[in-house]
């Protein structure tokens, strides 16, 4: 036994030490915390971590490889806090989307429940650098039994009786909640996603047990019949889709998630006081909102025209108003998307969410970058390790040719993306092909 161990250790020692330190010199630095941009800065990294930042020429960087990035702007790596990589699993498609994300500046995504057998392998490949991809943090879905009639659930748990997979649990009042959470931990998930068709009591029990066992809780903002206020009172960690919070204004809660009746927006007042109350409780309970606003704005028109499309639950205007109200109250907002752009698009979905926050919500650009970086890290529970450019954190950042504070469309001027210290020049990007994204 000892001989085997020492052989293993000798093998480890044979792995070459991390590459020499690298000094990215002379860029304007936006650190992701919301602090003002700093001109002419140096950023020193060693291996996968940030060592130091400081005014150009002031860092001790003997032996470091120097890269001149003067005239550029450096921001932390972007985070898409709402993606689906495997519903149904299709690794060719997922790898293509991940590649477009990474070369577009995204260094981390939050996968909001899918077939975790597939997502787990993608996460491993991304983590060790076998594929060009953001790092992936993911959730297992728990929902009431009605939800498991949804064909998407069968698609993410093929080969397993519906509702019994460790990553897709059907829950009722007889479920052994502690066992369910323990089984989720076996999937290497970061969180449970509380999706649909659960009572307020079950939402509270699931949340408490997940936290007790060290998992996060990423919830839909309305679960039905549990109301938005119930999830907030249960102290989930994040709520997805700001739109659904507005069901709180309705006197009668819809019995199930499958009842897709949109929010009755006639009940809303300007700066609605019921919404304000929810936002106050969200702040008090340190919850983050994964707003997914651009989805509602961009899909409103096409869905109205398509008689077969599922109706959206809010108009684009209502989603803009809610997000404005939440932002004005200081509620943390991350940039999730929950849609997929066609193969012809050269840049990832999350850029649309940044543009939504700047153009529609009128958030200050520095705050938008904070939402897309540090708040994304908070959404995935990774804020100690990443999300901002600070010594000790992982070296996840984007070198932009033009300043996003001048015009957020400059988020597309990507020159190089660095994830865990490894540089991915945009020039190396292989565009997504329609064949990769085809569902067949
Ligand atoms: Zn989703």
Short mmCIF file of C-alpha atoms and ligand atoms in Angstrom, two decimals:
data_model
loop_
_atom_site.label_atom_id
_atom_site.label_comp_id
_atom_site.label_asym_id
_atom_site.label_seq_id
_atom_site.Cartn_x
_atom_site.Cartn_y
_atom_site.Cartn_z
CA UNK A 1 0.00 0.00 0.00
CA UNK A 2 2.73 2.45 1.02
CA UNK A 3 4.67 1.53 -2.09
CA UNK A 4 1.65 2.34 -4.28
CA UNK A 5 1.18 5.67 -2.50
CA UNK A 6 4.79 6.73 -2.87
CA UNK A 7 4.72 5.74 -6.55
CA UNK A 8 1.66 7.96 -6.97
CA UNK A 9 3.35 10.85 -5.18
CA UNK A 10 6.45 10.46 -7.35
CA UNK A 11 4.17 10.66 -10.38
CA UNK A 12 2.66 13.89 -9.09
CA UNK A 13 6.06 15.41 -8.45
CA UNK A 14 6.98 14.66 -12.06
CA UNK A 15 4.24 16.99 -13.31
CA UNK A 16 6.01 20.22 -14.35
CA UNK A 17 5.54 23.22 -12.08
CA UNK A 18 3.06 25.84 -13.24
CA UNK A 19 4.17 28.09 -16.08
CA UNK A 20 6.13 31.26 -15.36
CA UNK A 21 4.21 34.26 -14.02
CA UNK A 22 2.61 36.54 -16.59
CA UNK A 23 2.31 40.32 -16.36
CA UNK A 24 -0.55 41.90 -18.32
CA UNK A 25 0.70 45.46 -18.50
CA UNK A 26 -0.87 48.86 -18.97
CA UNK A 27 -4.61 48.19 -19.35
CA UNK A 28 -7.55 50.00 -17.80
CA UNK A 29 -8.80 47.71 -15.07
CA UNK A 30 -12.44 47.22 -14.05
CA UNK A 31 -12.28 44.88 -11.08
CA UNK A 32 -15.92 43.74 -10.99
CA UNK A 33 -16.68 45.01 -7.48
CA UNK A 34 -18.38 48.14 -8.80
CA UNK A 35 -15.32 50.28 -7.99
CA UNK A 36 -14.37 52.84 -10.66
CA UNK A 37 -12.10 51.80 -13.52
CA UNK A 38 -8.37 52.36 -12.94
CA UNK A 39 -6.21 53.49 -15.88
CA UNK A 40 -2.74 52.09 -16.76
CA UNK A 41 -2.66 49.11 -14.43
CA UNK A 42 -0.56 45.97 -14.31
CA UNK A 43 -2.05 42.59 -13.51
CA UNK A 44 0.32 39.84 -12.38
CA UNK A 45 -0.77 36.22 -12.45
CA UNK A 46 1.03 33.03 -11.57
CA UNK A 47 -0.40 29.72 -12.67
CA UNK A 48 -4.15 29.89 -12.25
CA UNK A 49 -4.22 32.74 -9.69
CA UNK A 50 -3.96 36.51 -9.55
CA UNK A 51 -0.90 37.63 -7.58
CA UNK A 52 -1.23 41.43 -7.62
CA UNK A 53 -2.53 44.50 -9.40
CA UNK A 54 -1.08 47.99 -9.32
CA UNK A 55 -0.18 51.07 -11.35
CA UNK A 56 1.89 50.20 -14.42
CA UNK A 57 5.53 49.60 -13.62
CA UNK A 58 5.10 49.30 -9.86
CA UNK A 59 4.80 45.52 -9.44
CA UNK A 60 7.76 43.32 -8.67
CA UNK A 61 7.54 40.84 -11.51
CA UNK A 62 11.00 39.41 -12.07
CA UNK A 63 10.98 36.59 -14.56
CA UNK A 64 7.39 37.21 -15.58
CA UNK A 65 6.39 37.05 -19.21
CA UNK A 66 5.21 40.58 -20.09
CA UNK A 67 2.20 41.14 -22.34
CA UNK A 68 1.52 44.73 -23.40
CA UNK A 69 -2.20 45.41 -23.09
CA UNK A 70 -2.02 49.21 -23.05
CA UNK A 71 -5.09 50.83 -24.55
CA UNK A 72 -7.20 47.78 -23.64
CA UNK A 73 -9.74 47.30 -20.85
CA UNK A 74 -9.63 44.26 -18.58
CA UNK A 75 -12.80 43.03 -16.84
CA UNK A 76 -13.37 39.84 -14.82
CA UNK A 77 -14.67 36.82 -16.74
CA UNK A 78 -18.40 36.99 -17.40
CA UNK A 79 -20.91 34.61 -15.82
CA UNK A 80 -24.11 33.34 -17.40
CA UNK A 81 -26.17 32.41 -14.35
CA UNK A 82 -28.86 30.52 -16.27
CA UNK A 83 -27.97 27.98 -18.91
CA UNK A 84 -29.23 24.53 -19.88
CA UNK A 85 -26.53 22.33 -21.34
CA UNK A 86 -28.27 18.98 -21.46
CA UNK A 87 -32.04 19.01 -21.97
CA UNK A 88 -31.86 16.60 -23.67
CA UNK A 89 -28.16 15.71 -23.45
CA UNK A 90 -26.22 16.32 -26.65
CA UNK A 91 -22.55 16.78 -25.96
CA UNK A 92 -21.69 18.07 -29.46
CA UNK A 93 -24.20 20.87 -29.06
CA UNK A 94 -23.15 21.60 -25.47
CA UNK A 95 -19.45 21.79 -26.33
CA UNK A 96 -20.22 24.18 -29.20
CA UNK A 97 -22.24 26.48 -26.93
CA UNK A 98 -19.56 26.33 -24.25
CA UNK A 99 -16.88 27.22 -26.81
CA UNK A 100 -18.86 30.25 -27.99
CA UNK A 101 -19.28 31.27 -24.35
CA UNK A 102 -15.61 30.99 -23.45
CA UNK A 103 -14.30 32.84 -26.51
CA UNK A 104 -16.96 35.49 -25.88
CA UNK A 105 -15.60 36.20 -22.40
CA UNK A 106 -17.63 33.79 -20.24
CA UNK A 107 -15.49 31.94 -17.71
CA UNK A 108 -18.26 30.41 -15.58
CA UNK A 109 -21.84 29.26 -16.11
CA UNK A 110 -24.54 28.10 -13.78
CA UNK A 111 -26.39 25.12 -15.21
CA UNK A 112 -29.96 25.24 -13.92
CA UNK A 113 -30.74 21.50 -13.96
CA UNK A 114 -30.34 19.09 -16.84
CA UNK A 115 -29.18 15.51 -17.33
CA UNK A 116 -26.34 15.71 -14.82
CA UNK A 117 -24.70 12.55 -16.13
CA UNK A 118 -23.83 14.63 -19.19
CA UNK A 119 -23.26 17.95 -17.39
CA UNK A 120 -20.92 16.30 -14.90
CA UNK A 121 -18.66 15.07 -17.70
CA UNK A 122 -18.74 18.48 -19.42
CA UNK A 123 -17.87 20.14 -16.10
CA UNK A 124 -14.90 17.82 -15.66
CA UNK A 125 -13.66 18.47 -19.20
CA UNK A 126 -14.03 22.22 -18.67
CA UNK A 127 -12.36 22.16 -15.26
CA UNK A 128 -9.22 20.37 -16.41
CA UNK A 129 -8.97 22.25 -19.71
CA UNK A 130 -9.74 19.37 -22.08
CA UNK A 131 -12.28 21.54 -23.89
CA UNK A 132 -12.47 25.34 -24.33
CA UNK A 133 -15.31 26.06 -21.93
CA UNK A 134 -16.32 28.12 -18.93
CA UNK A 135 -16.25 26.26 -15.62
CA UNK A 136 -19.66 24.78 -14.90
CA UNK A 137 -21.55 24.72 -11.59
CA UNK A 138 -24.83 22.87 -11.65
CA UNK A 139 -28.04 22.00 -9.85
CA UNK A 140 -30.18 18.91 -9.50
CA UNK A 141 -33.88 19.53 -9.94
CA UNK A 142 -36.48 18.77 -7.29
CA UNK A 143 -40.14 19.32 -8.02
CA UNK A 144 -43.60 18.07 -7.22
CA UNK A 145 -44.86 14.90 -8.86
CA UNK A 146 -47.02 16.77 -11.43
CA UNK A 147 -43.95 18.31 -12.98
CA UNK A 148 -42.63 14.89 -13.88
CA UNK A 149 -45.29 14.55 -16.59
CA UNK A 150 -43.29 17.22 -18.48
CA UNK A 151 -41.50 15.54 -21.44
CA UNK A 152 -38.35 17.53 -20.63
CA UNK A 153 -37.99 15.54 -17.42
CA UNK A 154 -38.08 12.22 -19.24
CA UNK A 155 -35.45 13.67 -21.59
CA UNK A 156 -33.02 14.43 -18.76
CA UNK A 157 -33.38 11.08 -17.02
CA UNK A 158 -33.57 8.57 -19.86
CA UNK A 159 -33.11 5.02 -18.65
CA UNK A 160 -34.19 5.81 -15.10
CA UNK A 161 -37.77 5.66 -13.81
CA UNK A 162 -39.09 9.21 -14.00
CA UNK A 163 -38.79 11.10 -10.72
CA UNK A 164 -36.26 8.77 -9.10
CA UNK A 165 -32.95 9.95 -10.63
CA UNK A 166 -30.58 11.49 -8.06
CA UNK A 167 -30.49 14.64 -10.27
CA UNK A 168 -34.27 14.85 -10.93
CA UNK A 169 -36.35 14.04 -7.88
CA UNK A 170 -40.12 13.98 -7.61
CA UNK A 171 -41.05 15.11 -4.12
CA UNK A 172 -44.23 14.73 -2.11
CA UNK A 173 -45.15 14.86 1.56
CA UNK A 174 -43.95 11.28 2.06
CA UNK A 175 -40.48 11.85 0.62
CA UNK A 176 -37.44 11.36 2.80
CA UNK A 177 -36.00 14.84 2.29
CA UNK A 178 -32.66 14.10 3.97
CA UNK A 179 -32.12 11.12 1.70
CA UNK A 180 -33.04 13.12 -1.40
CA UNK A 181 -30.48 15.80 -0.55
CA UNK A 182 -27.80 13.22 0.19
CA UNK A 183 -28.42 11.59 -3.19
CA UNK A 184 -28.08 15.02 -4.87
CA UNK A 185 -24.69 15.46 -3.20
CA UNK A 186 -23.59 12.27 -4.92
CA UNK A 187 -23.97 14.01 -8.31
CA UNK A 188 -21.35 16.67 -7.40
CA UNK A 189 -24.03 19.34 -7.83
CA UNK A 190 -23.52 22.70 -6.13
CA UNK A 191 -27.23 23.19 -5.50
CA UNK A 192 -30.73 21.91 -5.72
CA UNK A 193 -33.03 23.73 -8.08
CA UNK A 194 -36.49 24.08 -6.60
CA UNK A 195 -38.55 24.14 -9.72
CA UNK A 196 -42.28 23.60 -9.54
CA UNK A 197 -45.37 22.17 -7.93
CA UNK A 198 -44.33 22.26 -4.29
CA UNK A 199 -46.07 23.60 -1.19
CA UNK A 200 -44.56 26.37 0.94
CA UNK A 201 -43.92 23.76 3.63
CA UNK A 202 -41.92 21.51 1.28
CA UNK A 203 -39.95 24.47 -0.10
CA UNK A 204 -38.97 25.39 3.47
CA UNK A 205 -38.03 21.80 4.40
CA UNK A 206 -35.98 21.26 1.22
CA UNK A 207 -34.14 24.54 1.69
CA UNK A 208 -33.29 23.88 5.32
CA UNK A 209 -32.03 20.36 4.61
CA UNK A 210 -30.01 21.41 1.55
CA UNK A 211 -28.30 24.11 3.59
CA UNK A 212 -27.69 21.68 6.46
CA UNK A 213 -25.89 19.37 4.03
CA UNK A 214 -23.89 22.20 2.43
CA UNK A 215 -25.80 22.64 -0.83
CA UNK A 216 -27.12 25.90 -2.23
CA UNK A 217 -30.76 26.38 -3.20
CA UNK A 218 -31.49 27.93 -6.58
CA UNK A 219 -35.25 28.38 -6.91
CA UNK A 220 -37.75 29.54 -9.41
CA UNK A 221 -39.16 32.81 -8.11
CA UNK A 222 -42.63 31.24 -7.98
CA UNK A 223 -42.99 27.50 -7.50
CA UNK A 224 -46.80 27.05 -7.36
CA UNK A 225 -48.70 26.55 -5.19
CA UNK A 226 -45.88 28.05 -3.06
CA UNK A 227 -45.93 31.80 -3.65
CA UNK A 228 -42.94 34.03 -4.30
CA UNK A 229 -42.96 35.23 -0.68
CA UNK A 230 -42.74 31.60 0.52
CA UNK A 231 -39.44 30.93 -1.26
CA UNK A 232 -38.04 34.21 0.03
CA UNK A 233 -39.13 33.40 3.58
CA UNK A 234 -37.48 29.97 3.24
CA UNK A 235 -34.20 31.85 2.52
CA UNK A 236 -33.34 30.20 -0.77
CA UNK A 237 -30.05 31.55 -2.17
CA UNK A 238 -31.32 32.83 -5.51
CA UNK A 239 -34.57 33.23 -7.39
CA UNK A 240 -34.75 32.91 -11.16
CA UNK A 241 -36.98 34.93 -13.52
CA UNK A 242 -37.87 38.27 -11.92
CA UNK A 243 -41.19 38.13 -13.79
CA UNK A 244 -42.60 35.31 -11.67
CA UNK A 245 -42.24 37.38 -8.49
CA UNK A 246 -45.23 39.37 -9.73
CA UNK A 247 -47.59 36.45 -9.08
CA UNK A 248 -47.45 37.74 -5.51
CA UNK A 249 -49.83 40.57 -6.48
CA UNK A 250 -52.56 38.09 -7.41
CA UNK A 251 -55.08 37.18 -4.71
CA UNK A 252 -55.38 33.55 -5.81
CA UNK A 253 -52.25 31.56 -6.46
CA UNK A 254 -52.27 29.24 -9.46
CA UNK A 255 -52.46 25.65 -8.25
CA UNK A 256 -49.68 24.35 -10.47
CA UNK A 257 -46.73 25.40 -12.56
CA UNK A 258 -48.40 23.94 -15.63
CA UNK A 259 -51.12 26.59 -15.42
CA UNK A 260 -49.32 29.06 -17.65
CA UNK A 261 -51.70 31.98 -17.16
CA UNK A 262 -49.53 35.07 -17.42
CA UNK A 263 -49.22 37.54 -14.56
CA UNK A 264 -52.27 39.83 -14.51
CA UNK A 265 -50.33 43.03 -15.10
CA UNK A 266 -53.47 45.15 -14.62
CA UNK A 267 -53.03 44.54 -10.88
CA UNK A 268 -49.60 46.19 -10.84
CA UNK A 269 -49.09 49.78 -9.72
CA UNK A 270 -46.13 51.95 -10.75
CA UNK A 271 -43.24 51.01 -8.44
CA UNK A 272 -45.60 48.40 -7.11
CA UNK A 273 -45.67 48.25 -3.29
CA UNK A 274 -46.13 44.46 -3.19
CA UNK A 275 -43.04 44.04 -5.38
CA UNK A 276 -41.19 46.55 -3.19
CA UNK A 277 -42.03 44.41 -0.16
CA UNK A 278 -40.63 41.32 -1.87
CA UNK A 279 -37.46 43.16 -2.85
CA UNK A 280 -37.00 44.35 0.75
CA UNK A 281 -37.31 40.76 2.01
CA UNK A 282 -34.97 39.54 -0.73
CA UNK A 283 -32.38 42.07 0.47
CA UNK A 284 -32.91 41.22 4.13
CA UNK A 285 -32.51 37.48 3.43
CA UNK A 286 -29.40 38.01 1.23
CA UNK A 287 -31.03 36.47 -1.82
CA UNK A 288 -29.91 37.17 -5.37
CA UNK A 289 -32.18 37.63 -8.40
CA UNK A 290 -31.32 35.83 -11.64
CA UNK A 291 -33.55 38.18 -13.63
CA UNK A 292 -33.35 36.61 -17.15
CA UNK A 293 -34.78 39.87 -18.52
CA UNK A 294 -33.58 39.82 -22.12
CA UNK A 295 -35.44 36.53 -22.68
CA UNK A 296 -38.76 38.27 -22.05
CA UNK A 297 -37.93 41.35 -24.10
CA UNK A 298 -36.63 39.50 -27.13
CA UNK A 299 -39.19 36.69 -27.23
CA UNK A 300 -42.31 38.75 -26.68
CA UNK A 301 -42.86 39.56 -30.35
CA UNK A 302 -42.09 36.12 -31.86
CA UNK A 303 -44.18 34.23 -29.25
CA UNK A 304 -47.21 36.44 -29.82
CA UNK A 305 -47.08 35.59 -33.51
CA UNK A 306 -46.68 31.85 -32.99
CA UNK A 307 -49.94 30.17 -31.94
CA UNK A 308 -48.07 27.04 -30.79
CA UNK A 309 -45.59 28.88 -28.55
CA UNK A 310 -46.00 28.73 -24.78
CA UNK A 311 -47.14 32.19 -23.63
CA UNK A 312 -44.62 34.28 -21.75
CA UNK A 313 -45.70 35.04 -18.20
CA UNK A 314 -44.80 38.74 -18.40
CA UNK A 315 -44.49 41.42 -21.04
CA UNK A 316 -41.04 42.83 -21.73
CA UNK A 317 -42.15 46.16 -20.31
CA UNK A 318 -43.16 44.62 -16.98
CA UNK A 319 -39.83 42.80 -16.70
CA UNK A 320 -37.97 46.05 -17.40
CA UNK A 321 -40.01 47.85 -14.73
CA UNK A 322 -39.40 45.13 -12.10
CA UNK A 323 -35.69 45.05 -12.82
CA UNK A 324 -35.49 48.85 -12.59
CA UNK A 325 -37.29 48.76 -9.26
CA UNK A 326 -35.07 46.00 -7.87
CA UNK A 327 -31.87 47.68 -9.08
CA UNK A 328 -32.91 51.02 -7.58
CA UNK A 329 -33.38 49.27 -4.21
CA UNK A 330 -29.91 47.73 -4.44
CA UNK A 331 -31.04 44.11 -4.91
CA UNK A 332 -28.19 41.97 -6.27
CA UNK A 333 -28.94 40.89 -9.83
CA UNK A 334 -26.98 38.33 -11.87
CA UNK A 335 -26.98 37.91 -15.63
CA UNK A 336 -28.74 34.68 -16.58
CA UNK A 337 -30.14 34.05 -20.05
CA UNK A 338 -32.12 30.79 -20.39
CA UNK A 339 -32.20 30.99 -24.18
CA UNK A 340 -29.93 29.88 -27.01
CA UNK A 341 -28.87 32.09 -29.90
CA UNK A 342 -28.64 30.56 -33.38
CA UNK A 343 -25.35 29.20 -34.68
CA UNK A 344 -24.95 32.28 -36.87
CA UNK A 345 -24.37 34.47 -33.79
CA UNK A 346 -20.68 34.97 -33.09
CA UNK A 347 -21.10 35.92 -29.43
CA UNK A 348 -22.76 34.30 -26.42
CA UNK A 349 -26.22 34.91 -25.03
CA UNK A 350 -25.05 36.71 -21.90
CA UNK A 351 -23.98 39.75 -23.91
CA UNK A 352 -27.71 40.29 -24.61
CA UNK A 353 -28.41 40.39 -20.87
CA UNK A 354 -25.71 43.01 -20.31
CA UNK A 355 -27.21 45.11 -23.10
CA UNK A 356 -30.68 44.64 -21.59
CA UNK A 357 -29.46 45.96 -18.23
CA UNK A 358 -27.78 49.00 -19.81
CA UNK A 359 -30.25 49.91 -22.55
CA UNK A 360 -33.61 48.87 -21.11
CA UNK A 361 -33.07 48.98 -17.34
CA UNK A 362 -30.63 51.95 -17.55
CA UNK A 363 -28.33 50.47 -14.93
CA UNK A 364 -24.94 52.21 -14.77
CA UNK A 365 -22.41 50.22 -16.85
CA UNK A 366 -20.11 49.60 -13.86
CA UNK A 367 -23.03 48.04 -12.00
CA UNK A 368 -23.88 45.93 -15.03
CA UNK A 369 -20.34 44.58 -15.15
CA UNK A 370 -20.56 43.82 -11.43
CA UNK A 371 -23.81 41.94 -12.08
CA UNK A 372 -22.21 39.95 -14.90
CA UNK A 373 -19.11 39.05 -12.88
CA UNK A 374 -19.06 39.25 -9.07
CA UNK A 375 -22.82 38.73 -8.76
CA UNK A 376 -22.57 35.75 -11.09
CA UNK A 377 -19.96 34.28 -8.79
CA UNK A 378 -22.26 34.89 -5.82
CA UNK A 379 -25.06 33.14 -7.72
CA UNK A 380 -22.88 30.04 -8.03
CA UNK A 381 -21.43 30.32 -4.50
CA UNK A 382 -17.93 30.98 -5.90
CA UNK A 383 -17.35 34.57 -4.77
CA UNK A 384 -14.37 33.65 -2.57
CA UNK A 385 -12.57 32.16 -5.58
CA UNK A 386 -13.64 34.25 -8.55
CA UNK A 387 -15.90 36.98 -9.94
CA UNK A 388 -13.56 39.94 -9.37
CA UNK A 389 -9.96 40.86 -10.12
CA UNK A 390 -8.36 40.61 -6.70
CA UNK A 391 -5.10 39.04 -5.50
CA UNK A 392 -5.57 35.40 -4.53
CA UNK A 393 -8.58 34.81 -6.72
CA UNK A 394 -8.53 32.67 -9.85
CA UNK A 395 -7.23 34.47 -12.92
CA UNK A 396 -10.48 34.72 -14.88
CA UNK A 397 -10.61 37.86 -17.02
CA UNK A 398 -11.26 39.31 -20.43
CA UNK A 399 -9.04 41.68 -22.39
CA UNK A 400 -11.29 43.99 -24.43
CA UNK A 401 -10.05 46.18 -27.27
CA UNK A 402 -12.63 48.90 -26.50
CA UNK A 403 -14.08 50.29 -23.29
CA UNK A 404 -17.45 48.77 -22.26
CA UNK A 405 -18.16 51.77 -20.01
CA UNK A 406 -18.29 53.98 -23.12
CA UNK A 407 -20.62 51.61 -24.95
CA UNK A 408 -21.65 48.19 -23.62
CA UNK A 409 -21.63 46.87 -27.19
CA UNK A 410 -17.84 46.93 -26.76
CA UNK A 411 -18.29 43.78 -24.69
CA UNK A 412 -17.92 42.13 -28.12
CA UNK A 413 -14.45 43.59 -28.69
CA UNK A 414 -12.86 40.53 -27.09
CA UNK A 415 -9.14 40.18 -27.70
CA UNK A 416 -8.24 37.44 -25.21
CA UNK A 417 -10.10 35.48 -22.55
CA UNK A 418 -8.17 34.10 -19.60
CA UNK A 419 -9.65 31.28 -17.50
CA UNK A 420 -7.69 29.90 -14.56
CA UNK A 421 -4.62 31.65 -15.97
CA UNK A 422 -4.83 30.04 -19.38
CA UNK A 423 -5.22 32.46 -22.31
CA UNK A 424 -7.70 31.84 -25.11
CA UNK A 425 -7.11 34.43 -27.89
CA UNK A 426 -10.30 35.35 -29.72
CA UNK A 427 -8.37 34.82 -32.96
CA UNK A 428 -8.40 31.08 -32.18
CA UNK A 429 -12.21 30.90 -31.96
CA UNK A 430 -13.75 28.33 -34.27
CA UNK A 431 -17.30 29.58 -34.98
CA UNK A 432 -20.25 27.39 -34.06
CA UNK A 433 -21.57 25.54 -37.09
CA UNK A 434 -25.29 24.89 -37.69
CA UNK A 435 -24.54 21.14 -37.68
CA UNK A 436 -23.19 21.36 -34.12
CA UNK A 437 -26.38 23.02 -32.89
CA UNK A 438 -28.80 20.76 -34.75
CA UNK A 439 -30.98 18.72 -32.41
CA UNK A 440 -30.67 15.47 -34.39
ZN1 LIG B 1 -34.21 27.55 -17.05
#
